[in-house]
XYZ file of C-alpha atoms in Angstrom:
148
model
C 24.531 24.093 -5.643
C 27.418 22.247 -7.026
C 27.045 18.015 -7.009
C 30.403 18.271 -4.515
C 28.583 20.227 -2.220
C 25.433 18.763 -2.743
C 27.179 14.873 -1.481
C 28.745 16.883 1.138
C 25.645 18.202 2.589
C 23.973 14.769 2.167
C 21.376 16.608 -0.336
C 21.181 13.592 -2.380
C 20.903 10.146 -2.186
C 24.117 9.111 -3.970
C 25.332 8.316 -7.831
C 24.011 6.213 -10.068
C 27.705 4.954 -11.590
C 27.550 7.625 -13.764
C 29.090 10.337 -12.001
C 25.389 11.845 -11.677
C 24.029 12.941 -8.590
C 20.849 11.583 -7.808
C 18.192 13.816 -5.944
C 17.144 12.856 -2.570
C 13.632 10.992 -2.199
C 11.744 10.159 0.956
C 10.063 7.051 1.211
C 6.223 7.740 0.212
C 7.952 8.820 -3.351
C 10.176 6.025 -3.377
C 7.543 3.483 -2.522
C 5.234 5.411 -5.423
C 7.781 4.431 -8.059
C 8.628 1.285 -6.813
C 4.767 -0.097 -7.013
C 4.266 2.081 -10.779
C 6.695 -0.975 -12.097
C 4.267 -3.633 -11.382
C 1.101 -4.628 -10.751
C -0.058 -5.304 -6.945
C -2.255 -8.295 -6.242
C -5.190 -8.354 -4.199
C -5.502 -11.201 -1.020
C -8.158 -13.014 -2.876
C -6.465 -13.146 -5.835
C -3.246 -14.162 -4.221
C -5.209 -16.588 -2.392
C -6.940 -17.871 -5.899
C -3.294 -17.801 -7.579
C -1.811 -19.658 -4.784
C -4.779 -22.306 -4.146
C -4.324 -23.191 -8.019
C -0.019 -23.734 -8.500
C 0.248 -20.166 -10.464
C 2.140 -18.365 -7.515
C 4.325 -19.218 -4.778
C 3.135 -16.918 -1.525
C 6.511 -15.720 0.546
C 5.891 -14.189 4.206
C 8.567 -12.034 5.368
C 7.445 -11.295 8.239
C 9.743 -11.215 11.202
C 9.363 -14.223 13.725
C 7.343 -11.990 16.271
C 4.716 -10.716 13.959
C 3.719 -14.551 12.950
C 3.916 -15.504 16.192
C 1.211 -13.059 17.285
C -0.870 -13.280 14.225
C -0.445 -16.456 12.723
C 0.698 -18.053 9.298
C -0.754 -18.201 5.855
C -1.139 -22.187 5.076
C 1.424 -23.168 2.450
C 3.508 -19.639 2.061
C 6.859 -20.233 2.336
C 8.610 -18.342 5.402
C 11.650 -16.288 4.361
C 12.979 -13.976 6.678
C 13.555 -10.504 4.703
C 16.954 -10.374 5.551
C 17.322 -13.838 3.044
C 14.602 -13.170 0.513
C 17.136 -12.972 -2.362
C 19.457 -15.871 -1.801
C 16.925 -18.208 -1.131
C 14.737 -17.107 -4.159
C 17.996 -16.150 -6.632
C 17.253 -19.607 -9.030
C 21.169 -19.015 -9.964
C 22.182 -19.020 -6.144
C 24.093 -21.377 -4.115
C 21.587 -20.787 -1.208
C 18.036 -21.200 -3.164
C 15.504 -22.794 -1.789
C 13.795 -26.285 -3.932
C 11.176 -23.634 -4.563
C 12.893 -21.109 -6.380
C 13.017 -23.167 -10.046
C 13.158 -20.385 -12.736
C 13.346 -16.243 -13.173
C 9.968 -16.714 -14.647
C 8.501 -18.015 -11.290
C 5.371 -15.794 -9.746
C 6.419 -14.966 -6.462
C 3.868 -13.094 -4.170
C 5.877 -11.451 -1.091
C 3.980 -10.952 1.821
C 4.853 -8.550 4.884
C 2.730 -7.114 7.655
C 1.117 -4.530 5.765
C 2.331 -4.215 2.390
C 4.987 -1.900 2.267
C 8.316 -3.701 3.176
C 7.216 -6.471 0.505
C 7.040 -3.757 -1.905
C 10.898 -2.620 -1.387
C 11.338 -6.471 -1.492
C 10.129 -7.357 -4.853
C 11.866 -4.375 -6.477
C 15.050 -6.374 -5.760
C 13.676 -9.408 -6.845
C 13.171 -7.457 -10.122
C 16.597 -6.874 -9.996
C 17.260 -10.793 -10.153
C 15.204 -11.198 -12.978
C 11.977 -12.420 -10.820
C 10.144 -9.906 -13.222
C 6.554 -12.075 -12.499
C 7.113 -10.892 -8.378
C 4.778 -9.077 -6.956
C 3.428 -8.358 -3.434
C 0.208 -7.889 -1.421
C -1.493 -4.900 -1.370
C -2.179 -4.659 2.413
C 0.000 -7.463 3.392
C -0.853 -10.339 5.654
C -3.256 -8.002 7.967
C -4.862 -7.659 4.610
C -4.686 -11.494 4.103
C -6.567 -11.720 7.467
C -9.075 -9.099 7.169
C -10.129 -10.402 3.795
C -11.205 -13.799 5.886
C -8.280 -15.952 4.232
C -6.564 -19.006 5.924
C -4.674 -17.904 8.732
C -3.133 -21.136 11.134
């Protein structure tokens, strides 16, 4: 199959600037390549890291889900949709919090798969120390951490 046909069928997933076409990946792949370019962190080391100034815990979990289940004392709430201005230390829209690239951010969602899409774009900043939570917040919980 030729790459026209292949973008006009919607086989692939798109170029990468180089006039390639790049094959088509669902999201159990894309999720298995994201995590292989970093290391995941546990809820009681997160907790540990946290607890002694070494990482900065970020919950981007929508309003609903926090709501319901409660908050993880001291993480920083940042809506996903706003994770990378606010944590961007070269943005106009960072947070106080978000001092240096070599900052160790842990991103937190509901069960640990939207934080991991998250922190491959804060790679893409230059966060290289971000990470997320294997599990995620239910994780968190389930481990007996702090919840408020």
């Amino acid at each position: 199959m030729s790459a026209t046909h292949e973008r006009a069928s919607g086989a692939s997933s798109g170029g990468d600037g180089s006039g390639r076409v790049q094959r088509a990946v669902g999201i159990d792949e894309l999720l298995e390549r994201v995590r292989a370019g970093y290391e995941r962190i546990e809820p009681q080391e997160a907790y540990e890291a946290a607890r002694d100034g070494d990482a900065l815990l970020v919950d981007i979990r929508y309003a609903a889900l926090r709501e319901r289940d409660g908050l993880i004392p001291d993480a920083l709430v940042v809506e996903r949709n706003e994770l990378e201005w606010r944590l961007d230390p070269q943005g106009s829209h960072r947070l106080p919090e978000a001092t240096s690239h070599a900052l160790r951010v842990v991103v937190i969602c509901n069960e640990g798969y939207a934080s991991s899409l998250a922190v491959q774009s804060l790679h893409q900043l230059g966060l290289h120390r971000a990470t997320d939570l294997v599990g995620g917040f239910q994780a968190w919980r389930a481990a007996g951490l702090p919840v408020v």
